[in-house]
Coordinates of C-alpha atoms (C1' of nucleotides) in Angstrom, one line a residue:
Chain T
M1 CA -108.3 92.9 65.3
A2 CA -105.4 92.4 67.6
K3 CA -105.4 89.1 69.4
R4 CA -102.8 87.5 71.6
E5 CA -101.2 84.4 70.0
T6 CA -99.4 81.7 71.7
S7 CA -98.0 78.8 69.7
G8 CA -100.1 80.0 66.7
V9 CA -103.4 79.7 68.6
E10 CA -105.3 82.9 69.1
T11 CA -106.0 83.5 72.7
P12 CA -108.5 86.1 73.9
Y13 CA -107.2 89.6 74.7
H14 CA -108.5 89.3 78.3
H15 CA -106.5 86.5 79.9
G16 CA -109.0 85.8 82.6
A17 CA -106.7 84.4 85.2
L18 CA -103.5 86.3 84.6
R19 CA -102.9 87.0 88.3
E20 CA -102.8 83.2 89.0
A21 CA -100.8 82.4 85.8
L22 CA -98.2 85.0 86.8
L23 CA -97.8 83.5 90.3
A24 CA -97.5 80.0 88.8
A25 CA -94.9 81.3 86.3
T26 CA -93.1 82.9 89.3
E27 CA -92.8 79.6 91.0
A28 CA -91.6 77.8 87.9
L29 CA -88.9 80.4 87.3
L30 CA -87.7 80.5 90.9
D31 CA -87.6 76.7 91.0
E32 CA -85.5 76.6 87.7
A33 CA -82.9 79.3 88.3
G34 CA -83.5 81.1 91.6
L35 CA -84.4 84.6 92.5
E36 CA -81.3 86.2 91.0
K37 CA -82.3 85.2 87.5
F38 CA -86.0 86.0 88.0
T39 CA -87.2 88.7 85.6
L40 CA -90.7 90.2 85.2
R41 CA -90.4 90.1 81.4
E42 CA -89.6 86.4 81.4
C43 CA -92.4 85.8 83.8
A44 CA -94.8 87.6 81.5
R45 CA -93.5 85.5 78.5
R46 CA -94.2 82.3 80.5
A47 CA -97.7 83.5 81.2
G48 CA -98.2 84.3 77.5
V49 CA -98.7 88.0 77.8
S50 CA -96.7 91.2 76.9
H51 CA -94.3 92.7 79.4
G52 CA -96.7 95.5 80.3
A53 CA -99.4 93.2 81.5
P54 CA -98.3 92.3 85.0
A55 CA -98.3 95.9 86.0
H56 CA -102.1 95.9 86.2
H57 CA -102.2 93.2 88.7
F58 CA -99.1 93.7 90.8
G59 CA -97.7 97.2 89.9
D60 CA -94.1 96.0 89.6
A61 CA -91.7 93.1 90.2
R62 CA -91.7 93.8 94.0
G63 CA -95.5 93.6 94.1
L64 CA -95.5 90.2 92.3
L65 CA -92.8 88.8 94.6
T66 CA -94.6 90.2 97.7
A67 CA -97.8 88.3 96.6
F68 CA -95.8 85.2 96.0
A69 CA -94.2 85.4 99.4
A70 CA -97.5 85.9 101.1
Q71 CA -98.6 82.6 99.5
S72 CA -95.5 81.1 100.8
F73 CA -96.3 82.1 104.4
E74 CA -99.8 80.7 103.9
Q75 CA -98.3 77.4 102.7
L76 CA -96.0 77.5 105.8
G77 CA -99.0 78.1 108.0
A78 CA -100.9 75.1 106.5
R79 CA -98.0 72.9 106.9
T80 CA -97.4 73.8 110.5
S81 CA -101.1 73.3 111.3
D82 CA -101.0 70.0 109.6
Y83 CA -97.9 68.8 111.4
M84 CA -99.1 70.0 114.8
A85 CA -102.4 68.3 114.4
R86 CA -100.7 65.1 113.7
A87 CA -98.2 65.3 116.5
E88 CA -98.6 63.8 120.0
K89 CA -100.9 66.2 122.1
R90 CA -98.3 67.2 124.6
P91 CA -97.2 70.9 124.2
Y92 CA -93.4 70.2 123.6
E93 CA -94.3 67.6 121.0
R94 CA -96.4 70.2 119.2
L95 CA -93.6 72.8 119.4
V96 CA -91.2 70.2 117.8
A97 CA -93.7 69.6 115.1
N98 CA -94.1 73.3 114.4
G99 CA -90.3 73.6 114.0
L100 CA -90.1 70.5 111.8
A101 CA -92.7 71.9 109.5
Y102 CA -90.7 75.2 109.2
L103 CA -87.6 73.2 108.4
D104 CA -89.4 70.9 105.9
H105 CA -90.9 74.0 104.3
A106 CA -87.5 75.6 103.9
L107 CA -85.6 72.5 102.6
G108 CA -88.5 71.4 100.4
N109 CA -88.9 74.9 98.7
P110 CA -85.6 76.7 99.0
H111 CA -86.3 79.5 96.6
R112 CA -89.6 80.2 98.1
F113 CA -88.1 80.2 101.6
R114 CA -85.2 82.5 100.6
L115 CA -87.6 85.0 99.2
M116 CA -89.7 85.1 102.4
F117 CA -86.8 86.7 104.2
R118 CA -85.6 89.0 101.4
S119 CA -86.4 92.2 103.3
D120 CA -85.0 94.1 100.4
R121 CA -87.3 92.7 97.7
L122 CA -90.6 92.6 99.5
D123 CA -93.2 95.2 100.3
H124 CA -93.7 94.9 104.1
T125 CA -96.5 97.3 104.0
D126 CA -98.5 94.8 102.0
P127 CA -101.5 93.7 104.1
A128 CA -101.7 90.1 102.8
L129 CA -98.0 89.5 103.4
G130 CA -98.4 91.0 107.0
R131 CA -101.4 88.8 107.8
A132 CA -99.8 85.6 106.5
A133 CA -96.6 86.2 108.4
I134 CA -98.3 87.3 111.7
A135 CA -100.5 84.2 111.4
V136 CA -97.5 81.9 111.3
Y137 CA -95.8 83.7 114.2
D138 CA -99.0 83.8 116.4
Q139 CA -99.3 80.1 116.0
F140 CA -95.7 79.6 117.0
E141 CA -96.0 81.9 120.0
S142 CA -99.3 80.2 121.1
C143 CA -97.5 77.0 120.9
M144 CA -94.6 78.2 123.0
R145 CA -97.2 79.6 125.6
A146 CA -98.6 76.2 125.9
V147 CA -95.1 74.6 126.5
L148 CA -94.2 77.2 129.2
G149 CA -97.6 77.1 130.8
A150 CA -97.6 73.4 131.2
A151 CA -94.1 73.6 132.8
G152 CA -95.2 76.4 135.1
R153 CA -92.7 78.9 133.7
P154 CA -93.0 82.6 134.3
D155 CA -94.4 84.9 131.5
A156 CA -91.0 86.6 131.3
D157 CA -89.5 83.5 129.8
L158 CA -91.8 83.8 126.7
G159 CA -89.4 86.4 124.9
P160 CA -86.1 84.5 125.4
C161 CA -87.8 81.1 124.8
T162 CA -89.4 82.2 121.4
A163 CA -86.1 83.9 120.4
L164 CA -84.2 80.7 121.2
A165 CA -86.5 78.3 119.3
W166 CA -87.1 80.6 116.3
S167 CA -83.4 81.4 116.0
L168 CA -82.4 77.7 116.2
V169 CA -84.9 76.4 113.5
H170 CA -84.3 79.6 111.2
G171 CA -80.5 79.3 111.6
M172 CA -80.6 75.6 110.8
A173 CA -82.8 76.1 107.8
T174 CA -80.7 79.1 106.3
L175 CA -77.4 77.4 107.0
M176 CA -78.6 74.2 105.3
L177 CA -79.6 76.2 102.2
D178 CA -76.8 78.7 102.0
N179 CA -73.7 77.4 103.7
G180 CA -71.9 74.4 102.2
M181 CA -69.8 73.8 105.3
F182 CA -72.8 73.5 107.5
A183 CA -74.8 71.4 105.0
C184 CA -72.1 68.9 104.2
R185 CA -71.5 68.2 107.9
V186 CA -75.2 67.7 108.4
G187 CA -76.1 65.8 105.2
D188 CA -79.3 65.6 103.3
H189 CA -82.9 66.7 104.2
E190 CA -83.5 63.6 106.2
A191 CA -80.2 64.0 108.1
A192 CA -81.2 67.6 108.8
R193 CA -84.6 66.5 110.2
A194 CA -82.8 64.0 112.5
M195 CA -80.4 66.6 113.6
F196 CA -83.1 69.1 114.4
L197 CA -85.1 66.4 116.4
D198 CA -81.9 65.6 118.3
L199 CA -81.3 69.3 119.0
M200 CA -84.9 69.8 120.2
R201 CA -84.5 66.8 122.5
R202 CA -81.3 68.1 123.9
S203 CA -82.9 71.6 124.4
R204 CA -86.0 70.4 126.1
P205 CA -84.9 71.3 129.6
L206 CA -84.4 75.0 128.6
F207 CA -88.1 75.2 127.9
E208 CA -89.5 72.7 130.6
G209 CA -87.0 73.3 133.2
Chain K
M1 CA -53.4 111.2 73.9
A2 CA -56.3 109.5 75.8
K3 CA -56.1 110.0 79.4
R4 CA -58.8 109.3 82.2
E5 CA -60.1 112.4 83.7
T6 CA -61.8 112.7 87.1
S7 CA -63.2 116.1 88.0
G8 CA -61.3 117.8 85.3
V9 CA -57.9 116.4 86.6
E10 CA -56.0 114.0 84.3
T11 CA -55.5 110.7 85.9
P12 CA -52.9 108.2 84.5
Y13 CA -54.3 105.5 82.3
H14 CA -53.0 102.8 84.6
H15 CA -55.0 103.2 87.8
G16 CA -52.3 101.5 89.9
A17 CA -54.7 100.4 92.8
L18 CA -57.9 99.7 91.0
R19 CA -58.5 96.4 92.7
E20 CA -58.7 98.2 96.1
A21 CA -60.6 101.1 94.7
L22 CA -63.2 98.8 93.4
L23 CA -63.5 96.9 96.7
A24 CA -63.8 100.2 98.5
A25 CA -66.5 101.4 96.1
T26 CA -68.3 98.1 96.6
E27 CA -68.4 98.7 100.4
A28 CA -69.7 102.3 99.9
L29 CA -72.4 101.2 97.5
L30 CA -73.6 98.3 99.7
D31 CA -73.7 100.5 102.7
E32 CA -75.7 103.2 100.8
A33 CA -78.3 101.1 99.1
G34 CA -77.8 97.4 99.7
L35 CA -76.9 94.5 97.4
E36 CA -80.1 94.7 95.3
K37 CA -79.1 98.1 94.0
F38 CA -75.4 97.3 93.5
T39 CA -74.3 97.5 89.9
L40 CA -70.8 96.9 88.5
R41 CA -71.1 99.9 86.2
E42 CA -71.8 102.3 89.2
C43 CA -68.9 100.7 91.0
A44 CA -66.6 101.5 88.1
R45 CA -67.9 105.0 88.0
R46 CA -67.2 105.4 91.7
A47 CA -63.7 104.1 91.2
G48 CA -63.3 106.6 88.4
V49 CA -62.8 104.1 85.5
S50 CA -64.8 102.8 82.5
H51 CA -67.3 100.0 82.8
G52 CA -64.9 97.5 81.2
A53 CA -62.0 98.0 83.6
P54 CA -63.2 95.7 86.6
A55 CA -63.2 92.7 84.2
H56 CA -59.4 92.6 84.3
H57 CA -59.3 92.3 88.0
F58 CA -62.4 90.4 88.9
G59 CA -63.8 88.9 85.7
D60 CA -67.4 90.0 86.4
A61 CA -69.7 91.1 89.2
R62 CA -69.7 87.8 90.8
G63 CA -65.9 87.8 91.1
L64 CA -65.9 91.2 92.6
L65 CA -68.5 90.4 95.2
T66 CA -66.7 87.0 96.0
A67 CA -63.5 88.9 96.7
F68 CA -65.5 91.4 98.8
A69 CA -67.1 88.4 100.7
A70 CA -63.7 86.9 101.4
Q71 CA -62.7 90.2 103.0
S72 CA -65.7 90.1 105.1
F73 CA -64.9 86.6 106.4
E74 CA -61.4 87.8 107.2
Q75 CA -62.8 90.8 109.0
L76 CA -65.2 88.4 111.0
G77 CA -62.2 86.1 111.8
A78 CA -60.3 89.2 113.2
R79 CA -63.2 90.2 115.3
T80 CA -63.7 86.7 116.7
S81 CA -60.1 86.4 117.5
D82 CA -60.0 89.8 119.2
Y83 CA -63.2 89.1 121.4
M84 CA -61.9 85.6 122.4
A85 CA -58.6 87.1 123.2
R86 CA -60.3 89.5 125.5
A87 CA -62.8 87.1 127.1
E88 CA -62.3 85.2 130.4
K89 CA -60.1 82.2 129.8
R90 CA -62.6 79.5 130.5
P91 CA -63.7 77.6 127.4
Y92 CA -67.5 78.5 127.5
E93 CA -66.7 82.2 127.9
R94 CA -64.5 82.0 124.8
L95 CA -67.4 80.4 123.0
V96 CA -69.7 83.1 124.0
A97 CA -67.3 85.7 122.9
N98 CA -67.0 84.0 119.5
G99 CA -70.8 84.1 119.0
L100 CA -71.0 87.7 120.3
A101 CA -68.3 88.7 117.7
Y102 CA -70.5 86.9 114.9
L103 CA -73.6 88.8 116.1
D104 CA -71.8 92.1 116.3
H105 CA -70.3 91.6 112.8
A106 CA -73.7 91.0 111.3
L107 CA -75.5 93.8 113.1
G108 CA -72.7 96.3 112.6
N109 CA -72.3 95.5 108.8
P110 CA -75.7 94.2 107.6
H111 CA -75.0 94.4 103.9
R112 CA -71.6 92.7 104.1
F113 CA -73.1 89.9 106.3
R114 CA -76.0 89.4 104.0
L115 CA -73.6 89.0 101.0
M116 CA -71.5 86.5 102.9
F117 CA -74.5 84.0 102.8
R118 CA -75.7 84.8 99.3
S119 CA -74.7 81.4 97.8
D120 CA -76.4 82.5 94.4
R121 CA -74.1 85.5 94.0
L122 CA -70.8 84.1 95.2
D123 CA -68.2 81.9 93.5
H124 CA -67.7 79.0 96.1
T125 CA -64.8 77.7 94.1
D126 CA -62.8 80.7 94.8
P127 CA -59.8 79.7 96.9
A128 CA -59.6 83.0 99.0
L129 CA -63.3 82.9 99.9
G130 CA -62.9 79.2 100.9
R131 CA -59.8 79.8 103.0
A132 CA -61.4 82.7 104.8
A133 CA -64.6 80.9 105.5
I134 CA -62.9 77.7 106.6
A135 CA -60.6 79.7 109.0
V136 CA -63.7 81.2 110.7
Y137 CA -65.3 77.8 111.0
D138 CA -62.2 76.1 112.2
Q139 CA -61.8 78.6 115.0
F140 CA -65.4 78.2 116.1
E141 CA -65.0 74.3 116.0
S142 CA -61.7 74.4 118.0
C143 CA -63.5 76.6 120.6
M144 CA -66.4 74.1 120.8
R145 CA -63.9 71.2 121.1
A146 CA -62.3 73.1 124.1
V147 CA -65.7 73.4 125.7
L148 CA -66.7 69.9 125.2
G149 CA -63.2 68.6 126.3
A150 CA -63.3 70.5 129.4
A151 CA -66.7 69.1 130.3
G152 CA -65.7 65.6 129.5
R153 CA -68.2 65.2 126.8
P154 CA -67.8 62.5 124.1
D155 CA -66.6 63.3 120.5
A156 CA -69.9 62.4 119.1
D157 CA -71.4 65.5 120.7
L158 CA -69.3 67.8 118.5
G159 CA -71.6 67.7 115.5
P160 CA -74.9 68.4 117.4
C161 CA -73.2 71.0 119.6
T162 CA -71.7 73.0 116.8
A163 CA -74.9 72.7 114.8
L164 CA -76.8 74.0 117.8
A165 CA -74.5 77.0 118.6
W166 CA -74.0 78.1 115.0
S167 CA -77.7 77.8 114.2
L168 CA -78.6 79.8 117.3
V169 CA -76.2 82.7 116.6
H170 CA -76.8 82.7 112.7
G171 CA -80.6 82.5 113.2
M172 CA -80.5 85.4 115.6
A173 CA -78.3 87.4 113.3
T174 CA -80.4 86.8 110.2
L175 CA -83.8 87.3 111.9
M176 CA -82.6 90.6 113.5
L177 CA -81.6 91.8 110.0
D178 CA -84.4 90.5 107.9
N179 CA -87.5 89.9 110.0
G180 CA -89.3 92.9 111.4
M181 CA -91.4 90.8 113.9
F182 CA -88.3 89.2 115.5
A183 CA -86.3 92.5 115.5
C184 CA -89.1 94.6 117.1
R185 CA -89.5 92.0 119.9
V186 CA -85.8 92.0 120.6
G187 CA -85.0 95.6 120.2
D188 CA -81.8 97.3 119.0
H189 CA -78.3 96.1 118.7
E190 CA -77.6 96.3 122.4
A191 CA -80.8 94.5 123.2
A192 CA -79.9 91.8 120.8
R193 CA -76.5 91.4 122.5
A194 CA -78.2 91.1 125.8
M195 CA -80.7 88.5 124.5
F196 CA -77.8 86.5 123.0
L197 CA -75.9 86.5 126.2
D198 CA -79.0 85.4 128.1
L199 CA -79.7 82.6 125.6
M200 CA -76.1 81.4 125.9
R201 CA -76.4 81.4 129.7
R202 CA -79.6 79.4 129.5
S203 CA -78.0 77.0 127.0
R204 CA -74.8 76.4 128.9
P205 CA -76.0 73.1 130.5
L206 CA -76.5 71.7 126.9
F207 CA -72.7 72.0 126.3
E208 CA -71.3 71.5 129.7
G209 CA -74.0 69.0 131.1
Chain F
dA1 C1' -34.8 100.2 71.6
dG2 C1' -38.0 96.8 70.6
dT3 C1' -41.4 93.5 71.9
dT4 C1' -44.9 91.7 74.8
dA5 C1' -48.4 91.8 78.0
dA6 C1' -51.1 94.3 81.4
dA7 C1' -54.5 97.6 82.0
dC8 C1' -57.3 100.2 80.4
dT9 C1' -61.3 102.9 76.9
dA10 C1' -65.0 102.7 73.9
dG11 C1' -68.6 100.8 71.6
dA12 C1' -71.9 97.2 70.4
dC13 C1' -75.5 94.1 71.7
dA14 C1' -79.3 91.9 74.1
dC15 C1' -81.8 92.2 78.0
dT16 C1' -83.9 94.5 81.8
dG17 C1' -87.6 97.8 84.5
dT18 C1' -90.7 101.4 84.0
dC19 C1' -93.7 104.5 81.8
dA20 C1' -97.0 106.2 78.5
dA21 C1' -100.0 105.9 74.6
dG22 C1' -103.1 103.3 72.3
dT23 C1' -106.4 99.3 71.5
dC24 C1' -109.7 95.9 72.7
dA25 C1' -113.3 93.9 75.8
dT26 C1' -116.3 94.1 79.6
dC27 C1' -119.5 96.3 82.5
dG28 C1' -123.0 99.5 83.9
dT29 C1' -126.4 102.8 82.7
dC30 C1' -130.1 104.6 79.9
Chain I
dG1 C1' -129.3 98.0 71.7
dA2 C1' -126.4 102.0 72.2
dC3 C1' -123.1 104.5 74.6
dG4 C1' -119.6 105.7 77.8
dA5 C1' -116.5 104.4 81.4
dT6 C1' -113.3 101.4 83.0
dG7 C1' -110.5 97.3 83.1
dA8 C1' -107.1 94.7 80.8
dC9 C1' -104.2 94.4 77.9
dT10 C1' -100.3 95.5 73.6
dT11 C1' -96.7 98.2 71.9
dG12 C1' -93.0 101.2 71.9
dA13 C1' -89.7 104.3 74.0
dC14 C1' -86.1 105.3 77.2
dA15 C1' -82.3 104.7 80.4
dG16 C1' -79.7 101.5 82.6
dT17 C1' -77.5 97.0 82.9
dG18 C1' -73.9 92.9 82.0
dT19 C1' -71.0 91.0 78.8
dC20 C1' -68.0 90.9 74.9
dT21 C1' -64.8 92.7 71.6
dA22 C1' -61.6 95.7 69.3
dG23 C1' -58.5 99.2 70.0
dT24 C1' -55.3 102.2 72.6
dT25 C1' -51.9 103.2 76.1
dT26 C1' -48.5 102.1 79.5
dA27 C1' -45.4 99.1 82.1
dA28 C1' -42.4 95.4 82.2
dC29 C1' -39.1 92.6 80.1
dT30 C1' -35.2 91.3 77.1

DNA sequence: AGTTAAACTAGACACTGTCAAGTCATCGTC
DNA sequence: GACGATGACTTGACAGTGTCTAGTTTAACT
């Protein structure tokens, strides 16, 4: 009778929680060596199953990474909600908190964050990924609406102002992670936070006029 | 006598310009299918040589992609010089031109641009890559110094102002390329240019106070 | 002309992703 | 409880990859 064996201990043929185990293995492998070294076979080995097993849950590597990216957007959304809830109640302070959560998410989980924007490795038709990403965006846009509303700014300013704020924080996050010249001029994670807060302070008049 | 053959025509054993042929094949393959589908073997096939030949010139795939990225930074530098030379002579107009060149480079050559920031696939100890990247940065920083100098701003503003401007343009470029929600709200390349010019107009007081 | 080094070719090896056939366990129905 | 269907795996095959090594050919140098 064929039974899976890991470390000499028989394990049941049906894993029972293989989907979660594969996602956990994905996180461990990304943290260890980054996306470029990630392989589905190694992921299956870490989860203690054969190389064909993941196909039942995710289809292929793209499906697994897409599910992992959806989780990452959910974690980002949880973090932005948390930071905004703990910020001062004025709209601009909540916008700053939203951005700081984004920056902390990126700098705290660099490989997760990088994957989230790998349009070539993700399945953008995946409903869970779409929902999670849209939820994060909607929260950010609502936050910006509150800022502009409180300042009496016209609706036409929403597009440029969201583009400005998102570009600023996303640019800062990606340059901190992937550009040595930028990162060494800013410093460590704490220095990046301080720089971001400073830039948002300087930029305040652009949103509140 | 062993001779390489391409399309039934004998070619000499020594290619003569294999380095350039491999870089050209790299560009073609990246433009066709992106970095994820790029393989060194296919690149060698396109250049008409065996799979071992690139090793003599580049060592491995990382070496080839690093040389290609160095070329990309050189092209970016040429474009920023060109745009700045053709801009109005006032410092802020030259800064805007510098950023617009950056944005046009990214949106016009998405796969090249993406590779330039793939810290996991490039050799950052490579002198040619370092020189090319530093040259682009130095030009941008000189430009920013001129803006701040003309406005009578203190030296301490250089760090935050370069971080702000670079984050804004880099964030916009990367979100246009890899985030569908951002890109569909902005529109096409021309709309992105217009948006960027608008954001730089709005941001002007942060640099010239 | 002879020697050395550069510039390749060709093959081997281990690993990968994907697919298909087969096996085992669970679930639903009778 | 038996049976069939389906889910959840294992196993193997295949084509492709990157890297390394041995060997061959040509260019450069003396």
